[in-house]
PDB file of C-alpha atoms in Angstrom:
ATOM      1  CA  UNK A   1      31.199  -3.298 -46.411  1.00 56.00           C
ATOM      2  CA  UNK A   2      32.302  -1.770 -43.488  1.00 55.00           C
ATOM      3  CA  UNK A   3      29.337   0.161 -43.046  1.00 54.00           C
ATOM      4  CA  UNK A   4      27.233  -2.824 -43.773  1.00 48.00           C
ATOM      5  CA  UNK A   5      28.955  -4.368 -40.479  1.00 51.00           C
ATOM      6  CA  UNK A   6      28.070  -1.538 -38.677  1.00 48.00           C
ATOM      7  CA  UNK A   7      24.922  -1.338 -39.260  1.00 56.00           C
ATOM      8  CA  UNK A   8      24.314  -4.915 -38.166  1.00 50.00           C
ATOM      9  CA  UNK A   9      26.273  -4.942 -35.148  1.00 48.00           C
ATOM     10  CA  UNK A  10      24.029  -2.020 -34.328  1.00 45.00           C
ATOM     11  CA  UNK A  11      21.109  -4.150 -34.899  1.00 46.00           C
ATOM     12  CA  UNK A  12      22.230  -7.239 -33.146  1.00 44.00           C
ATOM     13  CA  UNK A  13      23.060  -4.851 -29.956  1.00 43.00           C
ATOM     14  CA  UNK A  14      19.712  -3.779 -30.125  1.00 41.00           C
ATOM     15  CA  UNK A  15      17.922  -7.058 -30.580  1.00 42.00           C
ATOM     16  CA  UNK A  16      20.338  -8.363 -27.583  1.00 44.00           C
ATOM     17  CA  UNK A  17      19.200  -5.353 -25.489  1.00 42.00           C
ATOM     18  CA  UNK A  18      15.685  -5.542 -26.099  1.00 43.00           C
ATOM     19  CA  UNK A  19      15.429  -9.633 -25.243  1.00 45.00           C
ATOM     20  CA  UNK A  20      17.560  -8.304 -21.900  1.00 48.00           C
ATOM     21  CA  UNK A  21      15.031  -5.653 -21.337  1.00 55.00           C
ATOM     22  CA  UNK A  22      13.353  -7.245 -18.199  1.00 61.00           C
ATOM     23  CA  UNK A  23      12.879  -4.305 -15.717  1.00 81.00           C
ATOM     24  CA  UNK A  24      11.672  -4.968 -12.682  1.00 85.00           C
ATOM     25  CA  UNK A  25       8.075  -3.021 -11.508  1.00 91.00           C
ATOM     26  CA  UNK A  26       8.121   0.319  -9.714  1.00 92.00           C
ATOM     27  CA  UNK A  27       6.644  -0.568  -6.236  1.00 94.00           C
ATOM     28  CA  UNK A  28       5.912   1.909  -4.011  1.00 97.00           C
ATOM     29  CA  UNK A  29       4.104   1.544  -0.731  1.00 96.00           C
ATOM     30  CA  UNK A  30       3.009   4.064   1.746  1.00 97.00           C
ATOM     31  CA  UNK A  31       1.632   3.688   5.096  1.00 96.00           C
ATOM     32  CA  UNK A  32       1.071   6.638   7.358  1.00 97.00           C
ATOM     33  CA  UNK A  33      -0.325   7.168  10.449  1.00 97.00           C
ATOM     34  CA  UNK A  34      -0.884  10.650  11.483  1.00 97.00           C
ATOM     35  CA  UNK A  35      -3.222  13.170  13.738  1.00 96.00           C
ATOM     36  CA  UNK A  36      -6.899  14.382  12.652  1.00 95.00           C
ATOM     37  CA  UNK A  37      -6.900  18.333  11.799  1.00 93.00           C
ATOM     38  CA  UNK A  38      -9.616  20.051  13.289  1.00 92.00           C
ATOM     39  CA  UNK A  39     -11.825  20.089  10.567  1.00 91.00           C
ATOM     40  CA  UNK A  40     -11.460  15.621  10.264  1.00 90.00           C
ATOM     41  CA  UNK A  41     -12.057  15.768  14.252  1.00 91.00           C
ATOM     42  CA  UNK A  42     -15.729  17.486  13.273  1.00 88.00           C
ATOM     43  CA  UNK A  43     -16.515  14.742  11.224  1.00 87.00           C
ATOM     44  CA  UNK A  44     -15.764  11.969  13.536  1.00 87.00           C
ATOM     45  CA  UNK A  45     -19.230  11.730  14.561  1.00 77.00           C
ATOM     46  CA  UNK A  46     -20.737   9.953  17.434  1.00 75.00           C
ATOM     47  CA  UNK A  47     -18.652   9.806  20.387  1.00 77.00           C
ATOM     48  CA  UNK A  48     -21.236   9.207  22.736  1.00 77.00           C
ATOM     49  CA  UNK A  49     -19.949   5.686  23.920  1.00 82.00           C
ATOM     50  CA  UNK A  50     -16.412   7.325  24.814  1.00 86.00           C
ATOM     51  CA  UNK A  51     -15.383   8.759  27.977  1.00 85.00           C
ATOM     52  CA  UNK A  52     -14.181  12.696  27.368  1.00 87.00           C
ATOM     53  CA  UNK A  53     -13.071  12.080  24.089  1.00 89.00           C
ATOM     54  CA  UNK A  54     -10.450  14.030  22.753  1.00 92.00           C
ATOM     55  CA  UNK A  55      -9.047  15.137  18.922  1.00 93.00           C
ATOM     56  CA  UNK A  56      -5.407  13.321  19.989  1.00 94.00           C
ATOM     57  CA  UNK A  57      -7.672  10.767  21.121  1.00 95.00           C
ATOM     58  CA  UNK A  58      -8.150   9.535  17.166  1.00 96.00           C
ATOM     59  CA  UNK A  59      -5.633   9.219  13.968  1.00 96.00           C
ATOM     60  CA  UNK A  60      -5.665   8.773  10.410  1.00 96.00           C
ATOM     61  CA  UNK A  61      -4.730   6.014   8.702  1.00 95.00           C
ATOM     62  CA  UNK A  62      -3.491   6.499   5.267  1.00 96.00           C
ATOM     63  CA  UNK A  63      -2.416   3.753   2.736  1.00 95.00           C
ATOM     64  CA  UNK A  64      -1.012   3.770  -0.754  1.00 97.00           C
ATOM     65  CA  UNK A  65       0.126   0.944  -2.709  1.00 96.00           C
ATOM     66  CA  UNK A  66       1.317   1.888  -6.852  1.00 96.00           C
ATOM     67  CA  UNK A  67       2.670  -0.690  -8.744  1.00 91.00           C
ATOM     68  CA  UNK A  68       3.991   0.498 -12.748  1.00 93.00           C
ATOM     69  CA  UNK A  69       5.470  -2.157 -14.362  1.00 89.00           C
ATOM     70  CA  UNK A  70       6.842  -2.611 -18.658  1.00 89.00           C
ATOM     71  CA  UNK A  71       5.623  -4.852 -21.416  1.00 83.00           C
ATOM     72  CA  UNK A  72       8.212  -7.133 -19.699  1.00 85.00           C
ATOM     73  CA  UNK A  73       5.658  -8.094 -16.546  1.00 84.00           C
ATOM     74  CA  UNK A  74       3.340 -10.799 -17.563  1.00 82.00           C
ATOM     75  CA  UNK A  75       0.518 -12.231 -15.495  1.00 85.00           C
ATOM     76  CA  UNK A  76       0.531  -9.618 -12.412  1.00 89.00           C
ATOM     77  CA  UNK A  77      -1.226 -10.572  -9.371  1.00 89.00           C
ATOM     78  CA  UNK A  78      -1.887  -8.858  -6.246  1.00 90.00           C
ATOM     79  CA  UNK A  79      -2.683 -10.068  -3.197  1.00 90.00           C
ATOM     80  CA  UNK A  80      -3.883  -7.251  -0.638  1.00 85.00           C
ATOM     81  CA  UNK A  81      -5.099  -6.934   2.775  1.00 77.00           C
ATOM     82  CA  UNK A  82      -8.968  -5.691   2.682  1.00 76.00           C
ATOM     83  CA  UNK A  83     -10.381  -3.165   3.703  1.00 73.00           C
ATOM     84  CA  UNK A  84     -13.302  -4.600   5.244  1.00 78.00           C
ATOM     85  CA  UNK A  85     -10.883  -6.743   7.731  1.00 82.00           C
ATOM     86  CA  UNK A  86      -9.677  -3.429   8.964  1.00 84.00           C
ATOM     87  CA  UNK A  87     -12.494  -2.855  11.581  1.00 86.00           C
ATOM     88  CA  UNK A  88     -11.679  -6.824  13.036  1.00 87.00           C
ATOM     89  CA  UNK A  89      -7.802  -5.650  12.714  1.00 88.00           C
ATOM     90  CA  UNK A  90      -8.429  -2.750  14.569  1.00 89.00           C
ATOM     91  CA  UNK A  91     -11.039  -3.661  17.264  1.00 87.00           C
ATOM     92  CA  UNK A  92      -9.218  -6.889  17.738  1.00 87.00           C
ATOM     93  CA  UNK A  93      -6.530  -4.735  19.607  1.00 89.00           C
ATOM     94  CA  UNK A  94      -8.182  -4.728  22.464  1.00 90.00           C
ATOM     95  CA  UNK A  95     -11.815  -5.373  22.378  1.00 81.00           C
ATOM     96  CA  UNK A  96     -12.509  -1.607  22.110  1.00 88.00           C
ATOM     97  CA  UNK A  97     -14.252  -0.162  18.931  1.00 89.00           C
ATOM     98  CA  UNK A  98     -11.158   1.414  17.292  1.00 92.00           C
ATOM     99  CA  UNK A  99     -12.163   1.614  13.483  1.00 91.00           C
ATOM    100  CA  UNK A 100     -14.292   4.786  13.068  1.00 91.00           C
ATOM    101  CA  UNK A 101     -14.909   5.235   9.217  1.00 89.00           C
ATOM    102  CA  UNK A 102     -13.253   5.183   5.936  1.00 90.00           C
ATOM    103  CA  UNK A 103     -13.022   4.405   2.550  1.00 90.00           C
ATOM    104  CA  UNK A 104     -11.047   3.549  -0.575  1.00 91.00           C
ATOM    105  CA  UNK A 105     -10.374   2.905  -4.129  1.00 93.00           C
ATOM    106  CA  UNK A 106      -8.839   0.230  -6.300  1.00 93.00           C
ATOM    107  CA  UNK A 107      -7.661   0.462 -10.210  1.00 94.00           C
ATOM    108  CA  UNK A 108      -6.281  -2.828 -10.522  1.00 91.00           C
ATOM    109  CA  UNK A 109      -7.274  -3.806 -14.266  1.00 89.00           C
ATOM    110  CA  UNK A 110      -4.693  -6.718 -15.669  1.00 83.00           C
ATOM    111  CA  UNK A 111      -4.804  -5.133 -19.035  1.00 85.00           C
ATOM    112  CA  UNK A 112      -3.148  -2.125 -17.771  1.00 88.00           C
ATOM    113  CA  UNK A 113       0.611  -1.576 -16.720  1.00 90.00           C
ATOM    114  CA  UNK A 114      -0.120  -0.193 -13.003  1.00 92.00           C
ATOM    115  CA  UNK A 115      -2.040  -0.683 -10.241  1.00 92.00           C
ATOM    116  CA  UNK A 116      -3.254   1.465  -7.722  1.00 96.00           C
ATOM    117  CA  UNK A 117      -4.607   1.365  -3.893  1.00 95.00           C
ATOM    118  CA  UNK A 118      -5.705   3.586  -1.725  1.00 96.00           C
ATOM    119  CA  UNK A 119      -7.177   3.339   1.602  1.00 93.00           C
ATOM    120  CA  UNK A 120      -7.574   6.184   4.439  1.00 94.00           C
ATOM    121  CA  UNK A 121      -9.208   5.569   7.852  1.00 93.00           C
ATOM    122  CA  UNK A 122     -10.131   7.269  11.061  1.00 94.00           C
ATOM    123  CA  UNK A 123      -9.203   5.127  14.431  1.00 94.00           C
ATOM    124  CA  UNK A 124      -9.766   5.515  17.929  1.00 94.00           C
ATOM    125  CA  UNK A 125      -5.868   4.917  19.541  1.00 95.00           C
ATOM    126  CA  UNK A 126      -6.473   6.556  23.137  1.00 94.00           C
ATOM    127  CA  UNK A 127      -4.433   4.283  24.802  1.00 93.00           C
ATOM    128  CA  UNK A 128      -2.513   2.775  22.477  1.00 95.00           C
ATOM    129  CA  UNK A 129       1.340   3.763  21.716  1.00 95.00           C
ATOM    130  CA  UNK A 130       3.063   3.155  18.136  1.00 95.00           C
ATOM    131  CA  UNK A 131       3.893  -0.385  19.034  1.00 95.00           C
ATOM    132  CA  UNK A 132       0.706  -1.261  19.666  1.00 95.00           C
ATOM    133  CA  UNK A 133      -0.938   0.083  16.453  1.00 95.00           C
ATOM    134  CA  UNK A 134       1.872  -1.615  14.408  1.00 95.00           C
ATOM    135  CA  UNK A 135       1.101  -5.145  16.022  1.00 94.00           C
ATOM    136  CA  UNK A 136      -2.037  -4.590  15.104  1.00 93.00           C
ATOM    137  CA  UNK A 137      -0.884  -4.919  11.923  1.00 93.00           C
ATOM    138  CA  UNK A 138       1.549  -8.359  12.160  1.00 92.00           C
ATOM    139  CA  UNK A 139      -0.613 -10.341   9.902  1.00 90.00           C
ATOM    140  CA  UNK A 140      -1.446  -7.955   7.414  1.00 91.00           C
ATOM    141  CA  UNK A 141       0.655  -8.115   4.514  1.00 93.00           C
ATOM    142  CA  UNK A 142       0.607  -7.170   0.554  1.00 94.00           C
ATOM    143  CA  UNK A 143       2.143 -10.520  -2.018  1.00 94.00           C
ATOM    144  CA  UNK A 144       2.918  -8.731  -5.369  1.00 92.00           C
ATOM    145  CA  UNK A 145       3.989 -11.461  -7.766  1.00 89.00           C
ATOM    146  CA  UNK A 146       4.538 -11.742 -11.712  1.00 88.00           C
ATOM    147  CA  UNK A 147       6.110 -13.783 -14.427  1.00 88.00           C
ATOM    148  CA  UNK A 148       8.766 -12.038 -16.440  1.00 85.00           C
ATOM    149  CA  UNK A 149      10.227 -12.021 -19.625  1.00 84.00           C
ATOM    150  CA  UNK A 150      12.096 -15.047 -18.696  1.00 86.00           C
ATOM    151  CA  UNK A 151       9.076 -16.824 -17.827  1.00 88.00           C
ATOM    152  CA  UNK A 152      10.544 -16.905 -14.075  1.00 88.00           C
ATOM    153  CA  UNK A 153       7.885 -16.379 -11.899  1.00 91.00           C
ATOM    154  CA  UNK A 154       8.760 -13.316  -8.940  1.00 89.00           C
ATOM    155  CA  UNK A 155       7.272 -12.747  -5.488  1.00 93.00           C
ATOM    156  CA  UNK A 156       7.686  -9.538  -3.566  1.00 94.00           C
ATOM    157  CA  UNK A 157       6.043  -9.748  -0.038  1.00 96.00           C
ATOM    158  CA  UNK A 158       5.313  -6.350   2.292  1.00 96.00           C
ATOM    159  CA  UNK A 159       4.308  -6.857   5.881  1.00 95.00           C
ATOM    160  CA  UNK A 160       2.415  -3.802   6.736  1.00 94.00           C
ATOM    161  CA  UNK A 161       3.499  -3.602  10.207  1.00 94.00           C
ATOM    162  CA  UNK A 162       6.770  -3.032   8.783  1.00 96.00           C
ATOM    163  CA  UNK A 163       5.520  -0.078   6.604  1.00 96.00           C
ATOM    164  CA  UNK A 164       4.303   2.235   9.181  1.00 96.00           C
ATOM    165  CA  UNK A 165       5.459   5.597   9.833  1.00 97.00           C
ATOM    166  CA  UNK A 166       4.498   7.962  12.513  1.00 97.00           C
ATOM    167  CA  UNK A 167       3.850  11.441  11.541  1.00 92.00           C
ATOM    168  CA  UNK A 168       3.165  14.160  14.403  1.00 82.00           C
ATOM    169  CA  UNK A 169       1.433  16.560  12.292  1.00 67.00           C
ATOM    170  CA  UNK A 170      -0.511  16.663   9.344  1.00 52.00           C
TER     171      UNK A 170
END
């Protein structure tokens, strides 16, 4: 008998456990800005419309947004900044052509249990200092949101501006 009590207290802690089992998604978010090497300075490409451009004269932009969440995380949704806006964003500094080129990737696919962005960017920032480059950035933020096990519905919001770290080498 006793061991017939132990077995379903053992039983009941783990259905209690499970039904409690509403972990909260692994978000981590990276922004960096840092200085072209020598060999990303050769690929810039046309400079023609600069005066004496230099390699300081230009940075890389590098963004990484991973998301891994449980069984536990129903009906994810993601609201990101774009890519494309990032040329307006940038330019919109101060009228000067700061977005040089770029690119990304997304794996956002609801059926899965992570998500995964990734954008890197060359900029023009002669002229600018840090705090400029981050206000740049004031409007652009990340809403991660998802229902839980509980059915409560949770909102996480990232203000990119915020996010940015400096790096002085690569």
């Amino acid at each position: 008998m006793k061991k017939l009590s132990l077995i379903f207290a053992v039983l009941v802690c783990l259905v209690i456990l499970t039904a409690c089992n509403d972990k909260a998604p692994l978000i981590e978010i990276e922004a960096k800005v840092s200085p072209v090497s020598d060999e990303e300075y050769r690929k810039i490409g046309a400079t023609g419309d600069l005066i004496e451009p230099k390699q300081e004269d230009f940075k890389i932009f590098e963004f990484n947004f991973n998301m891994e969440h449980t069984d536990s995380v129903k009906e994810r949704k993601i609201e990101m900044y774009k890519f494309e806006n990032l040329p307006q964003v940038l330019n919109g500094i101060d009228d000067i052509t700061r977005f040089w080129n770029g690119g990304g990737y997304i794996q956002d696919n609801e059926s899965e249990d992570f998500a995964t962005y990734h954008y890197e960017f060359v900029f023009y920032t002669k002229g600018l200092n840090d705090d400029d480059i981050r206000k740049a950035f004031n409007n652009e933020k990340i809403t991660v949101s998802w229902t839980n096990n509980k059915n409560e519905q949770v909102e996480k919001e990232y203000n990119i501006s915020n996010l940015i770290e400096f790096s002085s080498n690569n």
